[in-house]
JSON list of C-alpha atoms in Angstrom, two decimals:
[
{"chain": "A", "resi": 11, "resn": "UNK", "atom": "CA", "xyz": [-18.46, -70.26, -36.62]},
{"chain": "A", "resi": 12, "resn": "UNK", "atom": "CA", "xyz": [-14.95, -70.18, -35.13]},
{"chain": "A", "resi": 13, "resn": "UNK", "atom": "CA", "xyz": [-13.45, -66.19, -34.34]},
{"chain": "A", "resi": 14, "resn": "UNK", "atom": "CA", "xyz": [-10.61, -67.63, -36.20]},
{"chain": "A", "resi": 15, "resn": "UNK", "atom": "CA", "xyz": [-10.06, -69.79, -39.04]},
{"chain": "A", "resi": 16, "resn": "UNK", "atom": "CA", "xyz": [-7.79, -68.68, -41.36]},
{"chain": "A", "resi": 17, "resn": "UNK", "atom": "CA", "xyz": [-8.18, -71.89, -43.72]},
{"chain": "A", "resi": 18, "resn": "UNK", "atom": "CA", "xyz": [-11.85, -71.41, -44.27]},
{"chain": "A", "resi": 19, "resn": "UNK", "atom": "CA", "xyz": [-12.28, -67.81, -43.97]},
{"chain": "A", "resi": 20, "resn": "UNK", "atom": "CA", "xyz": [-10.23, -64.24, -43.69]},
{"chain": "A", "resi": 21, "resn": "UNK", "atom": "CA", "xyz": [-13.13, -62.47, -41.42]},
{"chain": "A", "resi": 22, "resn": "UNK", "atom": "CA", "xyz": [-15.37, -64.30, -39.14]},
{"chain": "A", "resi": 23, "resn": "UNK", "atom": "CA", "xyz": [-18.04, -61.77, -39.09]},
{"chain": "A", "resi": 24, "resn": "UNK", "atom": "CA", "xyz": [-18.28, -61.43, -42.93]},
{"chain": "A", "resi": 25, "resn": "UNK", "atom": "CA", "xyz": [-18.56, -65.14, -43.45]},
{"chain": "A", "resi": 26, "resn": "UNK", "atom": "CA", "xyz": [-21.26, -65.30, -40.67]},
{"chain": "A", "resi": 27, "resn": "UNK", "atom": "CA", "xyz": [-23.01, -62.84, -43.00]},
{"chain": "A", "resi": 28, "resn": "UNK", "atom": "CA", "xyz": [-22.25, -64.46, -45.89]},
{"chain": "A", "resi": 29, "resn": "UNK", "atom": "CA", "xyz": [-23.72, -67.76, -44.13]},
{"chain": "A", "resi": 30, "resn": "UNK", "atom": "CA", "xyz": [-27.06, -66.45, -42.69]},
{"chain": "A", "resi": 31, "resn": "UNK", "atom": "CA", "xyz": [-27.81, -64.41, -46.22]},
{"chain": "A", "resi": 32, "resn": "UNK", "atom": "CA", "xyz": [-27.16, -67.73, -47.91]},
{"chain": "A", "resi": 33, "resn": "UNK", "atom": "CA", "xyz": [-25.14, -65.44, -49.93]},
{"chain": "A", "resi": 34, "resn": "UNK", "atom": "CA", "xyz": [-21.83, -67.40, -52.84]},
{"chain": "A", "resi": 35, "resn": "UNK", "atom": "CA", "xyz": [-18.13, -66.30, -52.41]},
{"chain": "A", "resi": 36, "resn": "UNK", "atom": "CA", "xyz": [-17.12, -62.78, -54.10]},
{"chain": "A", "resi": 37, "resn": "UNK", "atom": "CA", "xyz": [-21.41, -61.83, -53.99]},
{"chain": "A", "resi": 38, "resn": "UNK", "atom": "CA", "xyz": [-21.85, -58.32, -52.90]},
{"chain": "A", "resi": 39, "resn": "UNK", "atom": "CA", "xyz": [-23.16, -58.38, -49.33]},
{"chain": "A", "resi": 40, "resn": "UNK", "atom": "CA", "xyz": [-26.40, -56.16, -49.50]},
{"chain": "A", "resi": 41, "resn": "UNK", "atom": "CA", "xyz": [-25.99, -53.80, -46.62]},
{"chain": "A", "resi": 42, "resn": "UNK", "atom": "CA", "xyz": [-29.58, -52.72, -46.89]},
{"chain": "A", "resi": 43, "resn": "UNK", "atom": "CA", "xyz": [-30.71, -56.08, -45.29]},
{"chain": "A", "resi": 44, "resn": "UNK", "atom": "CA", "xyz": [-28.01, -55.84, -42.46]},
{"chain": "A", "resi": 45, "resn": "UNK", "atom": "CA", "xyz": [-29.32, -53.21, -39.35]},
{"chain": "A", "resi": 46, "resn": "UNK", "atom": "CA", "xyz": [-26.70, -54.17, -37.10]},
{"chain": "A", "resi": 47, "resn": "UNK", "atom": "CA", "xyz": [-23.95, -57.30, -36.46]},
{"chain": "A", "resi": 48, "resn": "UNK", "atom": "CA", "xyz": [-23.45, -58.16, -32.93]},
{"chain": "A", "resi": 49, "resn": "UNK", "atom": "CA", "xyz": [-20.46, -61.05, -32.43]},
{"chain": "A", "resi": 50, "resn": "UNK", "atom": "CA", "xyz": [-19.26, -62.42, -29.43]},
{"chain": "A", "resi": 51, "resn": "UNK", "atom": "CA", "xyz": [-16.47, -64.79, -29.25]},
{"chain": "A", "resi": 52, "resn": "UNK", "atom": "CA", "xyz": [-14.81, -67.27, -26.65]},
{"chain": "A", "resi": 53, "resn": "UNK", "atom": "CA", "xyz": [-11.35, -66.04, -27.34]},
{"chain": "A", "resi": 54, "resn": "UNK", "atom": "CA", "xyz": [-11.05, -64.22, -23.77]},
{"chain": "A", "resi": 55, "resn": "UNK", "atom": "CA", "xyz": [-13.08, -67.10, -21.67]},
{"chain": "A", "resi": 56, "resn": "UNK", "atom": "CA", "xyz": [-10.85, -69.38, -23.30]},
{"chain": "A", "resi": 57, "resn": "UNK", "atom": "CA", "xyz": [-7.31, -67.69, -22.88]},
{"chain": "A", "resi": 58, "resn": "UNK", "atom": "CA", "xyz": [-8.94, -67.78, -19.14]},
{"chain": "A", "resi": 59, "resn": "UNK", "atom": "CA", "xyz": [-9.24, -71.10, -18.81]},
{"chain": "A", "resi": 60, "resn": "UNK", "atom": "CA", "xyz": [-6.23, -72.09, -20.41]},
{"chain": "A", "resi": 61, "resn": "UNK", "atom": "CA", "xyz": [-4.02, -69.37, -18.72]},
{"chain": "A", "resi": 62, "resn": "UNK", "atom": "CA", "xyz": [-2.75, -68.21, -21.77]},
{"chain": "A", "resi": 63, "resn": "UNK", "atom": "CA", "xyz": [-3.26, -64.95, -21.83]},
{"chain": "A", "resi": 64, "resn": "UNK", "atom": "CA", "xyz": [-1.48, -61.66, -20.43]},
{"chain": "A", "resi": 65, "resn": "UNK", "atom": "CA", "xyz": [-0.18, -61.21, -16.82]},
{"chain": "A", "resi": 66, "resn": "UNK", "atom": "CA", "xyz": [-2.41, -58.78, -15.32]},
{"chain": "A", "resi": 67, "resn": "UNK", "atom": "CA", "xyz": [-1.87, -56.43, -12.40]},
{"chain": "A", "resi": 68, "resn": "UNK", "atom": "CA", "xyz": [-5.82, -56.38, -10.56]},
{"chain": "A", "resi": 69, "resn": "UNK", "atom": "CA", "xyz": [-6.57, -52.95, -9.03]},
{"chain": "A", "resi": 70, "resn": "UNK", "atom": "CA", "xyz": [-8.94, -53.16, -6.15]},
{"chain": "A", "resi": 71, "resn": "UNK", "atom": "CA", "xyz": [-9.90, -51.09, -4.04]},
{"chain": "A", "resi": 72, "resn": "UNK", "atom": "CA", "xyz": [-7.30, -50.20, -0.49]},
{"chain": "A", "resi": 73, "resn": "UNK", "atom": "CA", "xyz": [-8.27, -53.20, 2.18]},
{"chain": "A", "resi": 74, "resn": "UNK", "atom": "CA", "xyz": [-9.71, -55.59, -0.61]},
{"chain": "A", "resi": 75, "resn": "UNK", "atom": "CA", "xyz": [-6.52, -57.08, -1.89]},
{"chain": "A", "resi": 76, "resn": "UNK", "atom": "CA", "xyz": [-7.33, -60.36, -1.12]},
{"chain": "A", "resi": 77, "resn": "UNK", "atom": "CA", "xyz": [-11.24, -60.42, -1.48]},
{"chain": "A", "resi": 78, "resn": "UNK", "atom": "CA", "xyz": [-10.80, -62.53, -4.60]},
{"chain": "A", "resi": 79, "resn": "UNK", "atom": "CA", "xyz": [-8.49, -65.12, -3.20]},
{"chain": "A", "resi": 80, "resn": "UNK", "atom": "CA", "xyz": [-10.99, -65.15, 0.15]},
{"chain": "A", "resi": 81, "resn": "UNK", "atom": "CA", "xyz": [-13.64, -65.59, -2.53]},
{"chain": "A", "resi": 82, "resn": "UNK", "atom": "CA", "xyz": [-16.94, -66.60, -0.88]},
{"chain": "A", "resi": 83, "resn": "UNK", "atom": "CA", "xyz": [-15.83, -69.49, 0.50]},
{"chain": "A", "resi": 84, "resn": "UNK", "atom": "CA", "xyz": [-17.85, -72.56, -1.43]},
{"chain": "A", "resi": 85, "resn": "UNK", "atom": "CA", "xyz": [-15.76, -75.91, -0.95]},
{"chain": "A", "resi": 86, "resn": "UNK", "atom": "CA", "xyz": [-17.04, -79.02, -2.92]},
{"chain": "A", "resi": 87, "resn": "UNK", "atom": "CA", "xyz": [-15.76, -81.06, -0.22]},
{"chain": "A", "resi": 88, "resn": "UNK", "atom": "CA", "xyz": [-16.79, -79.15, 3.27]},
{"chain": "A", "resi": 89, "resn": "UNK", "atom": "CA", "xyz": [-14.26, -81.84, 5.63]},
{"chain": "A", "resi": 90, "resn": "UNK", "atom": "CA", "xyz": [-11.46, -81.86, 3.18]},
{"chain": "A", "resi": 91, "resn": "UNK", "atom": "CA", "xyz": [-7.97, -81.39, 4.87]},
{"chain": "A", "resi": 92, "resn": "UNK", "atom": "CA", "xyz": [-6.01, -80.43, 2.12]},
{"chain": "A", "resi": 93, "resn": "UNK", "atom": "CA", "xyz": [-7.84, -78.23, 0.27]},
{"chain": "A", "resi": 94, "resn": "UNK", "atom": "CA", "xyz": [-6.49, -76.90, -3.29]},
{"chain": "A", "resi": 95, "resn": "UNK", "atom": "CA", "xyz": [-6.87, -73.22, -4.47]},
{"chain": "A", "resi": 96, "resn": "UNK", "atom": "CA", "xyz": [-7.44, -72.20, -8.22]},
{"chain": "A", "resi": 97, "resn": "UNK", "atom": "CA", "xyz": [-4.17, -70.48, -9.25]},
{"chain": "A", "resi": 98, "resn": "UNK", "atom": "CA", "xyz": [-5.12, -66.58, -9.40]},
{"chain": "A", "resi": 99, "resn": "UNK", "atom": "CA", "xyz": [-5.68, -64.67, -12.52]},
{"chain": "A", "resi": 100, "resn": "UNK", "atom": "CA", "xyz": [-3.31, -61.81, -11.65]},
{"chain": "A", "resi": 101, "resn": "UNK", "atom": "CA", "xyz": [-0.19, -61.45, -10.85]},
{"chain": "A", "resi": 102, "resn": "UNK", "atom": "CA", "xyz": [0.03, -58.27, -8.59]},
{"chain": "A", "resi": 103, "resn": "UNK", "atom": "CA", "xyz": [-2.13, -56.42, -6.90]},
{"chain": "A", "resi": 104, "resn": "UNK", "atom": "CA", "xyz": [-2.08, -52.69, -6.85]},
{"chain": "A", "resi": 105, "resn": "UNK", "atom": "CA", "xyz": [-4.85, -51.23, -3.74]},
{"chain": "A", "resi": 106, "resn": "UNK", "atom": "CA", "xyz": [-6.24, -47.91, -5.00]},
{"chain": "A", "resi": 107, "resn": "UNK", "atom": "CA", "xyz": [-7.26, -45.23, -1.80]},
{"chain": "A", "resi": 108, "resn": "UNK", "atom": "CA", "xyz": [-10.38, -43.88, -2.81]},
{"chain": "A", "resi": 109, "resn": "UNK", "atom": "CA", "xyz": [-14.00, -45.12, -2.02]},
{"chain": "A", "resi": 110, "resn": "UNK", "atom": "CA", "xyz": [-17.27, -44.11, -3.43]},
{"chain": "A", "resi": 111, "resn": "UNK", "atom": "CA", "xyz": [-20.51, -44.66, -1.69]},
{"chain": "A", "resi": 112, "resn": "UNK", "atom": "CA", "xyz": [-23.64, -46.77, -3.30]},
{"chain": "A", "resi": 113, "resn": "UNK", "atom": "CA", "xyz": [-25.25, -43.41, -4.42]},
{"chain": "A", "resi": 114, "resn": "UNK", "atom": "CA", "xyz": [-21.70, -41.79, -5.58]},
{"chain": "A", "resi": 115, "resn": "UNK", "atom": "CA", "xyz": [-21.01, -39.80, -3.19]},
{"chain": "A", "resi": 116, "resn": "UNK", "atom": "CA", "xyz": [-17.55, -39.56, -2.64]},
{"chain": "A", "resi": 117, "resn": "UNK", "atom": "CA", "xyz": [-16.24, -41.15, 0.68]},
{"chain": "A", "resi": 118, "resn": "UNK", "atom": "CA", "xyz": [-12.38, -41.03, 0.21]},
{"chain": "A", "resi": 119, "resn": "UNK", "atom": "CA", "xyz": [-11.08, -39.01, -2.53]},
{"chain": "A", "resi": 120, "resn": "UNK", "atom": "CA", "xyz": [-9.34, -40.96, -5.40]},
{"chain": "A", "resi": 121, "resn": "UNK", "atom": "CA", "xyz": [-5.42, -40.85, -4.68]},
{"chain": "A", "resi": 122, "resn": "UNK", "atom": "CA", "xyz": [-4.30, -40.89, -8.46]},
{"chain": "A", "resi": 123, "resn": "UNK", "atom": "CA", "xyz": [-0.85, -40.39, -7.13]},
{"chain": "A", "resi": 124, "resn": "UNK", "atom": "CA", "xyz": [-0.50, -43.65, -5.45]},
{"chain": "A", "resi": 125, "resn": "UNK", "atom": "CA", "xyz": [-2.17, -45.47, -8.15]},
{"chain": "A", "resi": 126, "resn": "UNK", "atom": "CA", "xyz": [0.06, -44.13, -10.81]},
{"chain": "A", "resi": 127, "resn": "UNK", "atom": "CA", "xyz": [2.97, -45.49, -8.96]},
{"chain": "A", "resi": 128, "resn": "UNK", "atom": "CA", "xyz": [1.56, -49.11, -8.36]},
{"chain": "A", "resi": 129, "resn": "UNK", "atom": "CA", "xyz": [0.50, -49.14, -12.12]},
{"chain": "A", "resi": 130, "resn": "UNK", "atom": "CA", "xyz": [4.22, -47.70, -12.84]},
{"chain": "A", "resi": 131, "resn": "UNK", "atom": "CA", "xyz": [5.67, -50.79, -10.71]},
{"chain": "A", "resi": 132, "resn": "UNK", "atom": "CA", "xyz": [3.70, -53.32, -12.44]},
{"chain": "A", "resi": 133, "resn": "UNK", "atom": "CA", "xyz": [4.32, -52.30, -15.98]},
{"chain": "A", "resi": 134, "resn": "UNK", "atom": "CA", "xyz": [8.13, -52.37, -14.83]},
{"chain": "A", "resi": 135, "resn": "UNK", "atom": "CA", "xyz": [7.75, -55.64, -14.29]},
{"chain": "A", "resi": 136, "resn": "UNK", "atom": "CA", "xyz": [6.63, -56.40, -17.92]},
{"chain": "A", "resi": 137, "resn": "UNK", "atom": "CA", "xyz": [2.58, -56.40, -16.57]},
{"chain": "A", "resi": 138, "resn": "UNK", "atom": "CA", "xyz": [0.64, -54.71, -19.94]},
{"chain": "A", "resi": 139, "resn": "UNK", "atom": "CA", "xyz": [-3.16, -55.74, -18.46]},
{"chain": "A", "resi": 140, "resn": "UNK", "atom": "CA", "xyz": [-4.96, -54.81, -16.14]},
{"chain": "A", "resi": 141, "resn": "UNK", "atom": "CA", "xyz": [-8.44, -55.68, -14.35]},
{"chain": "A", "resi": 142, "resn": "UNK", "atom": "CA", "xyz": [-10.08, -52.93, -11.96]},
{"chain": "A", "resi": 143, "resn": "UNK", "atom": "CA", "xyz": [-12.41, -54.17, -9.39]},
{"chain": "A", "resi": 144, "resn": "UNK", "atom": "CA", "xyz": [-13.77, -50.37, -7.73]},
{"chain": "A", "resi": 145, "resn": "UNK", "atom": "CA", "xyz": [-16.53, -50.61, -4.97]},
{"chain": "A", "resi": 146, "resn": "UNK", "atom": "CA", "xyz": [-19.39, -48.49, -6.63]},
{"chain": "A", "resi": 147, "resn": "UNK", "atom": "CA", "xyz": [-16.76, -47.08, -9.10]}
]
């Protein structure tokens, strides 16, 4: 079922439950038959693929600002001279000072003042979404 289909139903989760239980429209949903409701959608995936989501700031450990741009260097055509890199999903990067070891030990304390300043600058640019990529955090 579609996550949103206002012409067919108001709520996809309720419509899915009704369909799975073979309930007629308006028939009460027997809550005793439902243990849990889990629903997955492709709304976020579609927004990423179509580049229709909000502008995003990337918070990443200091020294790794270009890690997602560099990627793993996989190239479908190893001998291509004109490499076309995909457009990045984020508009701005904020490097966060602070680092944890794999065992959780603090290697470098988090600099909240610096992180806040970077986030406030992104907010001033109209960015309202953030992706957080902090190693071992």
